[in-house]
Short mmCIF file of C-alpha atoms in Angstrom, two decimals:
data_model
loop_
_atom_site.label_atom_id
_atom_site.label_comp_id
_atom_site.label_asym_id
_atom_site.label_seq_id
_atom_site.Cartn_x
_atom_site.Cartn_y
_atom_site.Cartn_z
CA MET A 1 -19.33 -11.91 66.04
CA LYS A 2 -15.85 -11.57 67.57
CA LYS A 3 -14.96 -14.98 66.11
CA ILE A 4 -15.90 -13.81 62.62
CA ILE A 5 -13.82 -10.62 63.00
CA HIS A 6 -10.84 -12.62 64.35
CA LEU A 7 -11.24 -15.16 61.55
CA ALA A 8 -11.44 -12.44 58.90
CA SER A 9 -8.40 -10.66 60.41
CA ALA A 10 -6.43 -13.92 60.53
CA LEU A 11 -7.40 -14.70 56.94
CA PHE A 12 -6.39 -11.22 55.82
CA LEU A 13 -3.03 -11.42 57.63
CA SER A 14 -2.37 -14.90 56.22
CA THR A 15 -3.10 -13.70 52.71
CA LEU A 16 -0.90 -10.64 53.20
CA LEU A 17 1.95 -12.75 54.62
CA PHE A 18 1.66 -15.31 51.82
CA SER A 19 1.71 -12.58 49.18
CA ALA A 20 4.72 -10.86 50.70
CA THR A 21 6.78 -14.04 51.04
CA SER A 22 5.79 -15.81 47.84
CA CYS A 23 7.77 -13.52 45.52
CA ASN A 24 10.82 -15.19 44.11
CA LYS A 25 13.74 -14.00 42.03
CA ASP A 26 11.88 -14.79 38.79
CA ASP A 27 9.28 -12.19 39.73
CA GLU A 28 12.05 -9.66 40.30
CA PHE A 29 13.81 -10.40 36.99
CA LYS A 30 14.56 -7.23 35.12
CA LYS A 31 14.59 -7.38 31.37
CA GLU A 32 18.01 -6.83 29.91
CA PRO A 33 18.26 -3.52 28.00
CA ILE A 34 18.18 -3.90 24.22
CA GLU A 35 21.60 -2.22 23.99
CA VAL A 36 23.15 -4.99 26.10
CA GLN A 37 21.39 -7.64 24.02
CA LEU A 38 22.73 -6.14 20.78
CA LEU A 39 26.23 -5.50 22.13
CA THR A 40 26.65 -9.02 23.52
CA ALA A 41 25.13 -10.84 20.54
CA LYS A 42 28.19 -10.50 18.29
CA THR A 43 31.96 -10.23 18.16
CA TRP A 44 32.88 -6.79 16.84
CA GLN A 45 35.70 -5.68 14.51
CA ILE A 46 36.77 -2.14 13.72
CA GLU A 47 35.24 -0.87 10.50
CA GLU A 48 36.60 2.69 10.61
CA VAL A 49 38.57 5.07 12.81
CA ALA A 50 38.38 8.82 12.19
CA GLU A 51 40.16 11.64 14.00
CA VAL A 52 38.09 14.80 14.34
CA THR A 53 39.89 17.96 15.39
CA ASP A 54 37.82 20.99 16.34
CA GLY A 55 36.94 22.94 13.20
CA GLU A 56 38.40 20.37 10.79
CA PRO A 57 36.70 17.69 8.68
CA PRO A 58 37.12 14.08 9.87
CA HIS A 59 40.44 12.44 8.98
CA VAL A 60 40.03 8.68 8.45
CA THR A 61 43.12 6.86 9.75
CA TYR A 62 41.72 3.34 9.27
CA LYS A 63 39.08 1.87 6.98
CA LYS A 64 38.61 -1.90 6.90
CA GLY A 65 39.97 -3.29 3.64
CA ALA A 66 41.66 -0.06 2.51
CA ALA A 67 45.23 -0.33 1.20
CA ASN A 68 46.51 3.03 2.45
CA ASN A 69 45.60 3.00 6.17
CA GLU A 70 47.74 5.07 8.54
CA ASP A 71 46.86 2.70 11.40
CA ASP A 72 46.24 -1.05 11.31
CA PHE A 73 43.23 -2.19 13.34
CA SER A 74 42.51 -5.21 11.11
CA ARG A 75 43.23 -7.74 13.88
CA VAL A 76 41.17 -6.04 16.58
CA ARG A 77 38.17 -8.01 17.86
CA GLN A 78 35.98 -7.33 20.90
CA SER A 79 33.39 -9.62 22.46
CA PHE A 80 31.22 -8.05 25.15
CA LYS A 81 29.81 -10.54 27.68
CA LYS A 82 26.59 -10.19 29.67
CA ASP A 83 28.56 -10.21 32.95
CA GLY A 84 30.32 -6.94 31.99
CA SER A 85 33.57 -8.52 30.83
CA ILE A 86 35.25 -8.13 27.45
CA THR A 87 37.43 -10.61 25.62
CA PHE A 88 39.52 -9.13 22.86
CA ILE A 89 42.30 -9.37 20.33
CA ASP A 90 44.46 -6.25 20.12
CA GLN A 91 46.31 -4.56 17.22
CA GLU A 92 49.27 -6.91 17.65
CA GLY A 93 47.06 -10.01 17.48
CA GLU A 94 47.42 -10.72 21.21
CA SER A 95 44.28 -11.95 22.97
CA GLY A 96 43.11 -10.89 26.40
CA SER A 97 40.22 -11.24 28.78
CA ASN A 98 40.86 -8.51 31.36
CA GLY A 99 38.50 -6.00 29.76
CA HIS A 100 35.35 -4.70 31.43
CA TYR A 101 32.52 -2.44 30.33
CA LYS A 102 29.47 -0.73 31.75
CA LEU A 103 26.77 1.08 29.81
CA LEU A 104 26.14 4.46 31.41
CA ASP A 105 23.40 7.05 31.07
CA ASN A 106 23.44 9.65 28.29
CA ASN A 107 24.81 7.28 25.62
CA MET A 108 28.10 6.77 27.43
CA LEU A 109 30.15 3.62 28.01
CA ARG A 110 32.92 2.90 30.51
CA LEU A 111 35.68 0.71 29.05
CA SER A 112 38.47 -0.69 31.24
CA TRP A 113 41.54 -2.73 30.35
CA GLY A 114 43.84 -3.46 33.27
CA PHE A 115 44.61 -0.10 34.88
CA ILE A 116 43.29 1.98 31.98
CA THR A 117 39.70 3.25 32.07
CA ASN A 118 38.04 5.45 29.46
CA ILE A 119 34.55 6.89 29.33
CA VAL A 120 33.44 7.08 25.71
CA GLU A 121 30.54 9.18 24.45
CA HIS A 122 27.92 9.21 21.69
CA VAL A 123 27.57 5.44 21.96
CA VAL A 124 25.28 4.01 19.27
CA ILE A 125 24.52 0.28 19.30
CA ARG A 126 22.53 -1.24 16.48
CA GLU A 127 22.13 -4.78 15.19
CA ASN A 128 24.93 -4.46 12.63
CA SER A 129 26.95 -1.48 13.84
CA PHE A 130 28.38 -0.09 17.03
CA SER A 131 30.20 3.21 17.46
CA TYR A 132 31.53 5.60 20.05
CA ARG A 133 33.67 8.72 20.44
CA LEU A 134 36.78 8.92 22.56
CA VAL A 135 36.93 12.63 23.40
CA HIS A 136 40.31 14.31 23.80
CA GLU A 137 41.51 17.85 24.35
CA ASP A 138 41.14 19.15 20.80
CA GLY A 139 38.40 16.92 19.40
CA TYR A 140 37.61 13.21 19.40
CA THR A 141 38.34 9.87 17.77
CA GLN A 142 35.31 8.12 16.27
CA PHE A 143 35.44 4.30 16.36
CA THR A 144 32.92 2.41 14.23
CA PHE A 145 32.56 -1.37 14.52
CA SER A 146 30.80 -4.05 12.50
CA PRO A 147 30.11 -7.71 13.32
CA VAL A 148 32.84 -10.19 12.44
CA GLN A 149 31.77 -12.02 9.28
#
């Protein structure tokens, strides 16, 4: 009888040990959030920039294709990579790869370029649009992006 108990205990411990050590990284793979999938699937260009001052209607300073823009964001491109990096072309047409991003809770996004870091709010990422608000003292700037065609 003792042999059967020892055998059953040994079998149980072996099974437990095998189960505990047989997990591999594939089993631990976490599915990438849909927001990251959508953000990294395309290169984004600025569609519209609007300044919103508390109590005032939005003032559009840039609209893609408009002839009377106050600001020129027509060259700006941003490509978000799955590793958290950003490659970009700025307003002057200069390209860079020192950008970084991190999606945060509460529809927020941390954007960093060199020594500059901004936390943007009201982040909305869809298949064909991406937008966020850069909040400042008296309101915010709304940036809306579309995929590069």
